[in-house]
mmCIF file of C-alpha atoms in Angstrom:
data_model
loop_
_atom_site.group_PDB
_atom_site.id
_atom_site.type_symbol
_atom_site.label_atom_id
_atom_site.label_comp_id
_atom_site.label_asym_id
_atom_site.label_seq_id
_atom_site.Cartn_x
_atom_site.Cartn_y
_atom_site.Cartn_z
ATOM 1 C CA ILE A 1 79.228 87.611 235.161
ATOM 2 C CA TYR A 2 81.479 90.505 233.969
ATOM 3 C CA THR A 3 80.053 94.034 233.575
ATOM 4 C CA TYR A 4 81.982 96.912 231.948
ATOM 5 C CA PHE A 5 81.483 100.678 231.349
ATOM 6 C CA GLU A 6 83.905 102.037 228.746
ATOM 7 C CA GLY A 7 83.735 105.559 230.086
ATOM 8 C CA ASP A 8 82.931 108.861 228.380
ATOM 9 C CA SER A 9 84.023 112.513 228.398
ATOM 10 C CA THR A 10 82.917 112.864 231.977
ATOM 11 C CA TYR A 11 83.500 109.454 233.620
ATOM 12 C CA ASN A 12 86.303 107.011 233.613
ATOM 13 C CA ALA A 13 85.729 103.416 232.541
ATOM 14 C CA ALA A 14 84.559 100.907 235.171
ATOM 15 C CA SER A 15 84.159 97.149 235.395
ATOM 16 C CA MET A 16 82.928 94.608 237.952
ATOM 17 C CA TYR A 17 82.775 90.834 238.392
ATOM 18 C CA THR A 18 79.999 89.104 240.362
ATOM 19 C CA SER A 19 80.960 85.985 242.233
ATOM 20 C CA SER A 20 78.217 83.683 240.897
ATOM 21 C CA VAL A 21 74.676 83.331 239.499
ATOM 22 C CA THR A 22 72.375 80.432 240.560
ATOM 23 C CA LEU A 23 70.084 79.042 237.852
ATOM 24 C CA SER A 24 67.085 77.152 239.267
ATOM 25 C CA ARG A 25 65.469 74.204 237.560
ATOM 26 C CA ARG A 26 62.100 74.802 235.923
ATOM 27 C CA ASN A 27 58.985 73.343 237.519
ATOM 28 C CA SER A 28 57.247 70.520 235.693
ATOM 29 C CA ALA A 29 53.661 69.269 235.800
ATOM 30 C CA ILE A 30 52.128 65.971 234.767
ATOM 31 C CA SER A 31 48.630 64.950 233.770
ATOM 32 C CA VAL A 32 47.634 61.312 233.543
ATOM 33 C CA ALA A 33 44.634 59.877 231.650
ATOM 34 C CA ALA A 34 43.075 56.425 231.396
ATOM 35 C CA PRO A 35 39.639 54.936 230.636
ATOM 36 C CA ALA A 36 37.117 55.558 233.401
ATOM 37 C CA ASN A 37 36.563 51.803 233.561
ATOM 38 C CA THR A 38 37.546 48.586 231.876
ATOM 39 C CA ILE A 39 36.711 44.907 232.225
ATOM 40 C CA ILE A 40 38.887 42.659 234.349
ATOM 41 C CA ASN A 41 41.565 40.715 232.488
ATOM 42 C CA SER A 42 41.413 43.109 229.522
ATOM 43 C CA SER A 43 44.105 45.471 228.237
ATOM 44 C CA PHE A 44 43.976 49.251 228.395
ATOM 45 C CA THR A 45 46.330 52.150 227.724
ATOM 46 C CA ALA A 46 47.194 54.922 230.154
ATOM 47 C CA SER A 47 48.834 58.120 228.918
ATOM 48 C CA ALA A 48 50.807 60.777 230.771
ATOM 49 C CA ALA A 49 51.698 64.251 229.510
ATOM 50 C CA MET A 50 54.532 66.403 230.871
ATOM 51 C CA PHE A 51 54.256 70.198 230.868
ATOM 52 C CA ASP A 52 56.548 73.129 231.513
ATOM 53 C CA SER A 53 54.626 74.801 234.331
ATOM 54 C CA VAL A 54 55.905 78.254 233.388
ATOM 55 C CA HIS A 55 54.803 78.264 229.759
ATOM 56 C CA SER A 56 52.212 75.423 229.977
ATOM 57 C CA SER A 57 53.854 73.845 226.953
ATOM 58 C CA THR A 58 54.450 70.109 226.659
ATOM 59 C CA VAL A 59 57.941 68.751 227.121
ATOM 60 C CA PRO A 60 59.245 66.080 224.724
ATOM 61 C CA ALA A 61 62.039 63.549 225.248
ATOM 62 C CA LYS A 62 61.578 63.037 228.988
ATOM 63 C CA TYR A 63 61.235 59.684 230.709
ATOM 64 C CA LEU A 64 57.998 59.217 232.670
ATOM 65 C CA THR A 65 57.161 56.212 234.826
ATOM 66 C CA VAL A 66 53.580 54.907 234.966
ATOM 67 C CA LEU A 67 52.607 52.679 237.906
ATOM 68 C CA PHE A 68 49.511 50.431 238.050
ATOM 69 C CA GLN A 69 48.882 47.539 240.458
ATOM 70 C CA ALA A 70 52.582 47.352 241.429
ATOM 71 C CA SER A 71 53.619 47.181 237.772
ATOM 72 C CA SER A 72 55.699 50.102 236.500
ATOM 73 C CA PHE A 73 56.491 51.071 232.935
ATOM 74 C CA THR A 74 58.908 53.793 231.826
ATOM 75 C CA ALA A 75 58.401 55.523 228.497
ATOM 76 C CA LEU A 76 59.852 58.524 226.675
ATOM 77 C CA THR A 77 57.532 61.443 225.948
ATOM 78 C CA ASP A 78 56.947 61.971 222.237
ATOM 79 C CA SER A 79 57.016 65.230 220.284
ATOM 80 C CA TYR A 80 53.696 66.119 221.921
ATOM 81 C CA GLY A 81 55.052 65.492 225.424
ATOM 82 C CA ILE A 82 53.009 62.297 225.874
ATOM 83 C CA ALA A 83 54.150 58.890 227.112
ATOM 84 C CA LYS A 84 51.937 55.804 226.998
ATOM 85 C CA ALA A 85 51.806 52.504 228.879
ATOM 86 C CA THR A 86 49.618 49.480 228.166
ATOM 87 C CA TYR A 87 48.495 47.149 230.941
ATOM 88 C CA THR A 88 46.355 44.058 231.391
ATOM 89 C CA ALA A 89 43.879 44.472 234.234
ATOM 90 C CA SER A 90 43.886 41.881 237.000
ATOM 91 C CA LEU A 91 41.013 39.514 237.780
ATOM 92 C CA THR A 92 39.979 41.505 240.846
ATOM 93 C CA SER A 93 37.273 44.110 240.317
ATOM 94 C CA GLY A 94 37.351 47.442 242.119
ATOM 95 C CA THR A 95 38.793 50.961 241.913
ATOM 96 C CA TYR A 96 42.548 51.271 241.425
ATOM 97 C CA GLN A 97 45.044 54.126 241.187
ATOM 98 C CA ILE A 98 47.272 54.897 238.225
ATOM 99 C CA GLN A 99 50.312 57.064 238.961
ATOM 100 C CA ALA A 100 52.597 58.871 236.527
ATOM 101 C CA SER A 101 55.839 60.442 237.740
ATOM 102 C CA PHE A 102 58.877 62.341 236.472
ATOM 103 C CA PRO A 103 62.001 61.952 238.627
ATOM 104 C CA GLY A 104 63.491 65.295 237.655
ATOM 105 C CA ASP A 105 66.676 66.128 235.772
ATOM 106 C CA ALA A 106 69.114 68.986 235.255
ATOM 107 C CA SER A 107 66.402 71.158 233.688
ATOM 108 C CA TYR A 108 63.155 70.255 235.468
ATOM 109 C CA ASN A 109 62.021 69.520 238.989
ATOM 110 C CA PRO A 110 60.239 66.199 239.675
ATOM 111 C CA SER A 111 56.459 65.919 239.544
ATOM 112 C CA VAL A 112 53.751 63.297 239.989
ATOM 113 C CA ALA A 113 50.045 62.871 239.185
ATOM 114 C CA THR A 114 47.406 60.204 239.739
ATOM 115 C CA THR A 115 44.044 59.100 238.400
ATOM 116 C CA THR A 116 41.768 56.113 239.016
ATOM 117 C CA ILE A 117 40.287 53.351 236.912
ATOM 118 C CA VAL A 118 37.398 51.022 237.809
ATOM 119 C CA LEU A 119 37.826 47.354 236.930
ATOM 120 C CA LEU A 120 34.446 45.793 236.171
ATOM 121 C CA ARG A 121 33.424 42.149 236.382
ATOM 122 C CA TYR A 122 32.645 40.310 233.152
ATOM 123 C CA PRO A 123 29.225 41.460 231.867
ATOM 124 C CA THR A 124 26.719 38.641 231.355
ATOM 125 C CA LEU A 125 23.537 37.977 229.418
ATOM 126 C CA LEU A 126 20.743 35.431 229.807
ATOM 127 C CA ALA A 127 18.905 34.115 226.754
ATOM 128 C CA ALA A 128 15.805 31.928 227.034
ATOM 129 C CA PRO A 129 13.156 30.828 224.521
ATOM 130 C CA THR A 130 9.438 31.471 224.930
ATOM 131 C CA ILE A 131 7.487 28.563 226.427
ATOM 132 C CA THR A 132 4.129 27.235 225.258
ATOM 133 C CA VAL A 133 2.491 24.596 227.419
ATOM 134 C CA ILE A 134 -0.914 23.036 228.059
ATOM 135 C CA ILE A 135 -2.668 23.266 231.415
ATOM 136 C CA ASN A 136 -1.540 20.538 233.847
ATOM 137 C CA GLU A 137 1.364 19.449 231.637
ATOM 138 C CA VAL A 138 5.059 19.651 232.517
ATOM 139 C CA LEU A 139 6.613 23.001 231.723
ATOM 140 C CA THR A 140 10.340 22.837 230.879
ATOM 141 C CA SER A 141 12.288 26.089 230.811
ATOM 142 C CA THR A 142 15.861 26.548 229.570
ATOM 143 C CA ALA A 143 18.190 29.507 229.916
ATOM 144 C CA THR A 144 21.700 30.047 228.547
ATOM 145 C CA LEU A 145 24.251 32.234 230.319
ATOM 146 C CA TYR A 146 26.686 34.194 228.099
ATOM 147 C CA ASP A 147 29.616 36.479 228.847
ATOM 148 C CA TYR A 148 30.230 39.779 227.069
ATOM 149 C CA LYS A 149 32.181 38.058 224.298
ATOM 150 C CA GLY A 150 29.291 35.735 223.498
ATOM 151 C CA SER A 151 30.883 32.667 225.081
ATOM 152 C CA THR A 152 28.720 30.442 227.256
ATOM 153 C CA VAL A 153 29.467 30.286 230.978
ATOM 154 C CA PRO A 154 29.335 26.845 232.657
ATOM 155 C CA SER A 155 28.894 25.859 236.309
ATOM 156 C CA LYS A 156 26.914 28.909 237.412
ATOM 157 C CA PRO A 157 23.676 28.810 239.464
ATOM 158 C CA LEU A 158 20.544 30.215 237.838
ATOM 159 C CA LEU A 159 17.408 30.859 239.858
ATOM 160 C CA PHE A 160 14.118 30.073 238.072
ATOM 161 C CA THR A 161 10.818 31.180 239.611
ATOM 162 C CA PHE A 162 7.332 30.248 238.398
ATOM 163 C CA GLN A 163 4.227 31.142 240.350
ATOM 164 C CA SER A 164 6.392 32.016 243.376
ATOM 165 C CA ALA A 165 8.098 28.614 243.323
ATOM 166 C CA PRO A 166 11.906 28.999 243.148
ATOM 167 C CA PHE A 167 14.216 26.416 241.600
ATOM 168 C CA THR A 168 18.016 26.643 241.292
ATOM 169 C CA SER A 169 19.840 24.900 238.472
ATOM 170 C CA TYR A 170 23.506 25.059 237.451
ATOM 171 C CA THR A 171 24.570 25.736 233.874
ATOM 172 C CA ASN A 172 26.085 22.738 232.124
ATOM 173 C CA ALA A 173 29.202 22.624 229.930
ATOM 174 C CA PHE A 174 27.288 24.563 227.269
ATOM 175 C CA GLY A 175 26.115 27.265 229.666
ATOM 176 C CA VAL A 176 22.531 25.932 229.718
ATOM 177 C CA ALA A 177 20.391 25.375 232.832
ATOM 178 C CA TYR A 178 16.980 23.702 233.003
ATOM 179 C CA SER A 179 13.986 23.774 235.287
ATOM 180 C CA THR A 180 10.648 21.958 235.223
ATOM 181 C CA TYR A 181 7.270 22.890 236.663
ATOM 182 C CA MET A 182 3.747 21.576 236.435
ATOM 183 C CA ALA A 183 1.556 24.104 234.651
ATOM 184 C CA SER A 184 -1.209 23.846 237.240
ATOM 185 C CA VAL A 185 -2.668 27.225 236.398
ATOM 186 C CA SER A 186 -5.452 28.689 234.309
ATOM 187 C CA SER A 187 -4.846 29.352 230.634
ATOM 188 C CA GLY A 188 -3.224 32.673 229.794
ATOM 189 C CA ASN A 189 0.110 34.501 229.643
ATOM 190 C CA TYR A 190 2.621 34.207 232.457
ATOM 191 C CA SER A 191 6.213 35.217 233.178
ATOM 192 C CA LEU A 192 9.011 32.992 234.458
ATOM 193 C CA PRO A 193 11.891 35.118 235.848
ATOM 194 C CA VAL A 194 15.444 33.766 235.649
ATOM 195 C CA THR A 195 18.268 35.374 237.629
ATOM 196 C CA PHE A 196 22.028 35.008 237.847
ATOM 197 C CA ALA A 197 23.224 36.659 241.057
ATOM 198 C CA GLY A 198 26.792 37.189 239.859
ATOM 199 C CA ASP A 199 30.048 36.285 241.601
ATOM 200 C CA ALA A 200 33.616 37.533 241.950
ATOM 201 C CA LEU A 201 34.234 37.396 238.197
ATOM 202 C CA TYR A 202 30.813 37.806 236.577
ATOM 203 C CA GLU A 203 28.209 40.568 236.808
ATOM 204 C CA SER A 204 24.629 39.702 237.721
ATOM 205 C CA THR A 205 21.900 39.550 235.081
ATOM 206 C CA ASN A 206 18.287 38.494 234.725
ATOM 207 C CA THR A 207 15.533 37.890 232.212
ATOM 208 C CA ALA A 208 11.867 36.909 232.179
ATOM 209 C CA ILE A 209 10.657 34.017 230.016
ATOM 210 C CA PRO A 210 7.201 34.503 228.473
ATOM 211 C CA VAL A 211 4.979 31.481 229.185
ATOM 212 C CA LEU A 212 1.777 30.831 227.259
ATOM 213 C CA VAL A 213 -0.516 28.290 228.943
ATOM 214 C CA ASN A 214 -3.157 26.878 226.604
ATOM 215 C CA ARG A 215 -6.373 25.071 227.520
ATOM 216 C CA ARG A 216 -6.436 21.314 227.217
ATOM 217 C CA GLY A 217 -8.120 19.674 224.265
ATOM 218 C CA SER A 218 -11.171 17.471 224.663
ATOM 219 C CA THR A 219 -12.806 14.772 222.577
ATOM 220 C CA ILE A 220 -16.459 13.663 222.506
ATOM 221 C CA ALA A 221 -17.579 10.239 221.374
ATOM 222 C CA PRO A 222 -21.353 9.684 220.840
ATOM 223 C CA LEU A 223 -22.681 6.146 221.262
ATOM 224 C CA ALA A 224 -24.486 4.736 218.244
ATOM 225 C CA VAL A 225 -28.187 4.122 218.884
ATOM 226 C CA THR A 226 -30.693 2.008 216.939
ATOM 227 C CA ALA A 227 -34.368 2.680 217.656
ATOM 228 C CA PRO A 228 -37.698 2.189 215.846
ATOM 229 C CA ALA A 229 -39.192 5.225 214.196
ATOM 230 C CA PHE A 230 -41.241 7.444 216.466
ATOM 231 C CA ASP A 231 -39.876 5.697 219.569
ATOM 232 C CA VAL A 232 -38.139 7.539 222.355
ATOM 233 C CA PHE A 233 -34.412 6.813 222.581
ATOM 234 C CA THR A 234 -31.572 7.947 224.785
ATOM 235 C CA ALA A 235 -28.528 9.571 223.240
ATOM 236 C CA THR A 236 -25.226 9.012 225.017
ATOM 237 C CA ALA A 237 -21.846 10.674 224.514
ATOM 238 C CA THR A 238 -18.557 10.377 226.397
ATOM 239 C CA LEU A 239 -16.427 13.464 226.983
ATOM 240 C CA ALA A 240 -12.722 12.817 227.575
ATOM 241 C CA ASP A 241 -9.361 14.552 227.753
ATOM 242 C CA ILE A 242 -7.863 14.411 224.248
ATOM 243 C CA MET A 243 -4.329 13.825 225.566
ATOM 244 C CA VAL A 244 -5.408 11.265 228.170
ATOM 245 C CA PRO A 245 -8.516 9.547 226.721
ATOM 246 C CA ALA A 246 -8.875 7.396 229.835
ATOM 247 C CA THR A 247 -9.640 10.574 231.779
ATOM 248 C CA LYS A 248 -13.386 11.167 231.481
ATOM 249 C CA LEU A 249 -14.658 14.668 232.081
ATOM 250 C CA SER A 250 -17.580 14.871 234.453
ATOM 251 C CA GLY A 251 -19.749 17.837 235.334
ATOM 252 C CA GLN A 252 -19.527 19.347 231.834
ATOM 253 C CA SER A 253 -22.476 20.453 229.662
ATOM 254 C CA VAL A 254 -22.885 18.579 226.370
ATOM 255 C CA LEU A 255 -25.296 19.751 223.716
ATOM 256 C CA PHE A 256 -27.243 17.156 221.718
ATOM 257 C CA GLU A 257 -28.927 18.278 218.489
#
Protein backbone atom coordinates (compact mmCIF):
# COMPACT_ATOMS: atom_id res chain seq x y z
CA ILE A 1 0.00 0.00 0.00
CA TYR A 2 1.44 3.43 -1.00
CA THR A 3 0.68 6.54 1.10
CA TYR A 4 1.60 10.09 0.02
CA PHE A 5 1.45 13.64 1.50
CA GLU A 6 1.89 16.31 -1.17
CA GLY A 7 3.17 18.88 1.28
CA ASP A 8 2.03 22.43 2.03
CA SER A 9 3.47 25.86 2.87
CA THR A 10 4.92 24.50 6.07
CA TYR A 11 5.84 20.85 5.37
CA ASN A 12 7.58 19.10 2.59
CA ALA A 13 5.88 16.24 0.75
CA ALA A 14 6.23 12.71 2.18
CA SER A 15 5.46 9.19 1.02
CA MET A 16 5.70 5.66 2.42
CA TYR A 17 5.25 2.08 1.24
CA THR A 18 4.09 -0.72 3.56
CA SER A 19 5.48 -4.15 2.89
CA SER A 20 2.18 -6.07 2.78
CA VAL A 21 -1.45 -6.34 3.94
CA THR A 22 -3.01 -9.73 4.88
CA LEU A 23 -6.68 -10.20 3.96
CA SER A 24 -8.39 -12.94 5.99
CA ARG A 25 -11.17 -15.11 4.66
CA ARG A 26 -14.67 -14.41 5.94
CA ASN A 27 -16.28 -16.86 8.35
CA SER A 28 -19.21 -18.88 7.06
CA ALA A 29 -22.08 -20.60 8.87
CA ILE A 30 -24.43 -23.35 7.78
CA SER A 31 -27.89 -24.38 8.90
CA VAL A 32 -29.38 -27.70 7.87
CA ALA A 33 -33.09 -28.65 7.91
CA ALA A 34 -35.00 -31.87 7.29
CA PRO A 35 -38.34 -33.41 8.33
CA ALA A 36 -38.43 -34.40 11.99
CA ASN A 37 -39.36 -37.91 10.88
CA THR A 38 -40.19 -39.94 7.82
CA ILE A 39 -41.20 -43.51 7.05
CA ILE A 40 -38.58 -46.07 6.15
CA ASN A 41 -38.01 -46.63 2.43
CA SER A 42 -39.60 -43.26 1.57
CA SER A 43 -37.96 -40.20 0.01
CA PHE A 44 -37.35 -36.90 1.77
CA THR A 45 -35.50 -33.67 1.05
CA ALA A 46 -32.87 -32.07 3.26
CA SER A 47 -31.88 -28.44 2.74
CA ALA A 48 -28.78 -26.53 3.82
CA ALA A 49 -28.33 -22.76 3.88
CA MET A 50 -24.97 -20.97 3.89
CA PHE A 51 -24.56 -17.61 5.63
CA ASP A 52 -21.93 -14.91 5.83
CA SER A 53 -21.37 -14.88 9.59
CA VAL A 54 -20.42 -11.20 9.60
CA HIS A 55 -23.53 -9.84 7.91
CA SER A 56 -25.83 -12.87 8.50
CA SER A 57 -26.73 -12.77 4.82
CA THR A 58 -27.06 -15.90 2.70
CA VAL A 59 -24.33 -16.78 0.25
CA PRO A 60 -25.27 -17.96 -3.25
CA ALA A 61 -23.22 -20.02 -5.71
CA LYS A 62 -21.31 -22.12 -3.18
CA TYR A 63 -21.04 -25.89 -3.22
CA LEU A 64 -22.36 -27.63 -0.09
CA THR A 65 -22.14 -31.35 0.61
CA VAL A 66 -24.99 -33.12 2.41
CA LEU A 67 -24.26 -36.49 4.03
CA PHE A 68 -26.89 -39.04 5.14
CA GLN A 69 -26.34 -42.73 5.92
CA ALA A 70 -22.94 -42.74 4.16
CA SER A 71 -24.46 -41.20 1.03
CA SER A 72 -23.20 -37.74 0.09
CA PHE A 73 -24.67 -35.26 -2.35
CA THR A 74 -23.07 -31.99 -3.47
CA ALA A 75 -25.26 -29.12 -4.62
CA LEU A 76 -24.81 -25.45 -5.49
CA THR A 77 -26.56 -22.89 -3.30
CA ASP A 78 -29.24 -20.95 -5.15
CA SER A 79 -29.89 -17.21 -5.13
CA TYR A 80 -31.25 -17.61 -1.60
CA GLY A 81 -28.12 -19.42 -0.40
CA ILE A 82 -29.92 -22.79 -0.15
CA ALA A 83 -28.83 -26.18 -1.47
CA LYS A 84 -31.09 -29.23 -1.43
CA ALA A 85 -30.55 -32.99 -1.48
CA THR A 86 -33.15 -35.74 -1.83
CA TYR A 87 -32.65 -39.16 -0.27
CA THR A 88 -34.50 -42.44 0.09
CA ALA A 89 -34.55 -43.64 3.69
CA SER A 90 -33.23 -47.11 4.43
CA LEU A 91 -35.32 -50.00 5.77
CA THR A 92 -33.86 -49.66 9.26
CA SER A 93 -35.84 -47.52 11.69
CA GLY A 94 -34.11 -45.28 14.21
CA THR A 95 -32.57 -41.82 14.63
CA TYR A 96 -29.96 -40.76 12.08
CA GLN A 97 -27.74 -37.73 11.54
CA ILE A 98 -27.77 -35.46 8.51
CA GLN A 99 -24.64 -33.36 7.99
CA ALA A 100 -24.12 -30.37 5.70
CA SER A 101 -20.64 -28.98 5.11
CA PHE A 102 -18.80 -26.28 3.16
CA PRO A 103 -15.14 -27.06 2.45
CA GLY A 104 -14.06 -23.43 2.27
CA ASP A 105 -12.68 -21.41 -0.63
CA ALA A 106 -10.68 -18.26 -1.31
CA SER A 107 -13.37 -16.07 0.26
CA TYR A 108 -14.89 -18.12 3.09
CA ASN A 109 -13.67 -20.43 5.82
CA PRO A 110 -15.14 -23.96 6.01
CA SER A 111 -18.15 -24.74 8.18
CA VAL A 112 -20.36 -27.68 9.09
CA ALA A 113 -23.76 -28.30 10.71
CA THR A 114 -25.86 -31.32 11.63
CA THR A 115 -29.44 -32.26 12.40
CA THR A 116 -31.28 -35.54 12.99
CA ILE A 117 -34.17 -37.36 11.39
CA VAL A 118 -36.19 -40.26 12.83
CA LEU A 119 -37.01 -43.11 10.46
CA LEU A 120 -40.32 -44.71 11.44
CA ARG A 121 -41.56 -48.22 10.71
CA TYR A 122 -44.47 -48.63 8.31
CA PRO A 123 -47.70 -47.59 10.09
CA THR A 124 -50.39 -50.28 10.15
CA LEU A 125 -54.13 -50.55 10.60
CA LEU A 126 -56.43 -53.42 11.55
CA ALA A 127 -59.96 -53.60 10.15
CA ALA A 128 -62.50 -56.15 11.38
CA PRO A 129 -66.28 -56.49 10.93
CA THR A 130 -68.75 -56.65 13.80
CA ILE A 131 -69.78 -60.18 14.81
CA THR A 132 -73.29 -61.39 15.59
CA VAL A 133 -73.61 -64.91 16.95
CA ILE A 134 -76.06 -67.10 18.86
CA ILE A 135 -75.26 -68.56 22.27
CA ASN A 136 -73.32 -71.85 22.03
CA GLU A 137 -72.67 -71.46 18.30
CA VAL A 138 -69.26 -71.08 16.64
CA LEU A 139 -68.03 -67.51 16.53
CA THR A 140 -65.74 -66.73 13.57
CA SER A 141 -63.77 -63.50 13.65
CA THR A 142 -61.75 -62.02 10.78
CA ALA A 143 -59.27 -59.16 10.77
CA THR A 144 -57.36 -57.56 7.89
CA LEU A 145 -53.96 -55.96 8.36
CA TYR A 146 -53.17 -52.90 6.19
CA ASP A 147 -50.09 -50.72 5.79
CA TYR A 148 -50.20 -46.93 5.60
CA LYS A 149 -50.73 -47.01 1.84
CA GLY A 150 -53.81 -49.20 2.16
CA SER A 151 -52.10 -52.36 0.93
CA THR A 152 -52.75 -55.60 2.80
CA VAL A 153 -49.88 -57.18 4.71
CA PRO A 154 -49.49 -60.98 4.47
CA SER A 155 -47.70 -63.46 6.74
CA LYS A 156 -48.02 -61.50 9.98
CA PRO A 157 -49.23 -62.94 13.32
CA LEU A 158 -52.41 -61.48 14.80
CA LEU A 159 -53.43 -62.23 18.37
CA PHE A 160 -57.19 -62.69 18.93
CA THR A 161 -58.56 -62.84 22.48
CA PHE A 162 -62.13 -63.70 23.48
CA GLN A 163 -63.13 -64.20 27.09
CA SER A 164 -59.45 -64.35 28.08
CA ALA A 165 -58.73 -67.11 25.57
CA PRO A 166 -55.87 -66.11 23.22
CA PHE A 167 -55.50 -67.42 19.68
CA THR A 168 -52.75 -66.51 17.18
CA SER A 169 -53.41 -66.61 13.46
CA TYR A 170 -51.22 -65.48 10.55
CA THR A 171 -52.54 -63.21 7.81
CA ASN A 172 -52.97 -64.94 4.46
CA ALA A 173 -51.98 -63.64 1.01
CA PHE A 174 -54.79 -61.09 1.26
CA GLY A 175 -53.75 -59.85 4.70
CA VAL A 176 -56.67 -61.61 6.43
CA ALA A 177 -56.44 -63.74 9.59
CA TYR A 178 -59.21 -65.83 11.16
CA SER A 179 -60.05 -67.18 14.57
CA THR A 180 -62.93 -69.29 15.87
CA TYR A 181 -64.46 -69.58 19.33
CA MET A 182 -67.50 -71.19 20.84
CA ALA A 183 -69.88 -68.52 22.09
CA SER A 184 -70.41 -70.26 25.43
CA VAL A 185 -71.50 -67.10 27.19
CA SER A 186 -74.70 -65.34 28.17
CA SER A 187 -76.43 -63.12 25.65
CA GLY A 188 -75.18 -59.55 25.45
CA ASN A 189 -72.43 -57.34 24.02
CA TYR A 190 -68.80 -58.39 24.17
CA SER A 191 -65.45 -57.24 22.81
CA LEU A 192 -62.87 -59.34 20.97
CA PRO A 193 -59.46 -57.58 20.96
CA VAL A 194 -57.09 -58.16 18.04
CA THR A 195 -53.44 -57.12 18.23
CA PHE A 196 -50.49 -56.97 15.87
CA ALA A 197 -47.30 -56.65 17.91
CA GLY A 198 -45.24 -55.13 15.10
CA ASP A 199 -41.82 -56.17 13.83
CA ALA A 200 -38.67 -54.65 12.34
CA LEU A 201 -40.57 -53.11 9.42
CA TYR A 202 -44.13 -52.58 10.67
CA GLU A 203 -45.52 -50.61 13.61
CA SER A 204 -47.82 -52.31 16.10
CA THR A 205 -51.58 -51.76 16.01
CA ASN A 206 -54.73 -53.11 17.61
CA THR A 207 -58.51 -53.02 17.43
CA ALA A 208 -61.48 -54.44 19.30
CA ILE A 209 -64.23 -56.31 17.44
CA PRO A 210 -67.75 -55.76 18.80
CA VAL A 211 -69.49 -59.11 19.41
CA LEU A 212 -73.25 -59.37 19.88
CA VAL A 213 -74.35 -62.70 21.38
CA ASN A 214 -78.06 -63.39 20.91
CA ARG A 215 -80.23 -65.88 22.78
CA ARG A 216 -81.08 -69.13 21.06
CA GLY A 217 -84.48 -69.62 19.50
CA SER A 218 -86.91 -72.23 20.76
CA THR A 219 -89.91 -74.02 19.29
CA ILE A 220 -92.92 -75.54 21.08
CA ALA A 221 -95.03 -78.30 19.62
CA PRO A 222 -98.34 -79.15 21.41
CA LEU A 223 -99.66 -82.70 21.05
CA ALA A 224 -103.16 -82.98 19.61
CA VAL A 225 -105.68 -84.36 22.10
CA THR A 226 -109.15 -85.82 21.52
CA ALA A 227 -111.40 -86.08 24.58
CA PRO A 228 -115.15 -86.27 25.28
CA ALA A 229 -116.83 -83.09 26.39
CA PHE A 230 -116.61 -82.37 30.09
CA ASP A 231 -113.91 -85.02 30.55
CA VAL A 232 -110.55 -84.28 32.06
CA PHE A 233 -107.68 -84.45 29.56
CA THR A 234 -103.95 -83.92 29.70
CA ALA A 235 -102.33 -81.36 27.45
CA THR A 236 -98.79 -82.10 26.31
CA ALA A 237 -96.25 -79.88 24.55
CA THR A 238 -92.62 -80.43 23.60
CA LEU A 239 -90.12 -77.59 23.93
CA ALA A 240 -87.03 -77.85 21.72
CA ASP A 241 -84.07 -75.85 20.45
CA ILE A 242 -85.15 -74.29 17.14
CA MET A 243 -81.72 -74.82 15.54
CA VAL A 244 -81.33 -78.37 16.87
CA PRO A 245 -84.89 -79.77 17.16
CA ALA A 246 -83.56 -83.06 18.54
CA THR A 247 -82.41 -81.14 21.62
CA LYS A 248 -85.36 -81.06 24.02
CA LEU A 249 -85.39 -78.37 26.67
CA SER A 250 -86.10 -79.63 30.15
CA GLY A 251 -86.72 -77.67 33.32
CA GLN A 252 -88.50 -74.82 31.51
CA SER A 253 -91.93 -73.38 32.39
CA VAL A 254 -94.60 -73.74 29.70
CA LEU A 255 -97.91 -71.95 29.95
CA PHE A 256 -101.07 -73.73 28.78
CA GLU A 257 -104.20 -71.64 28.18
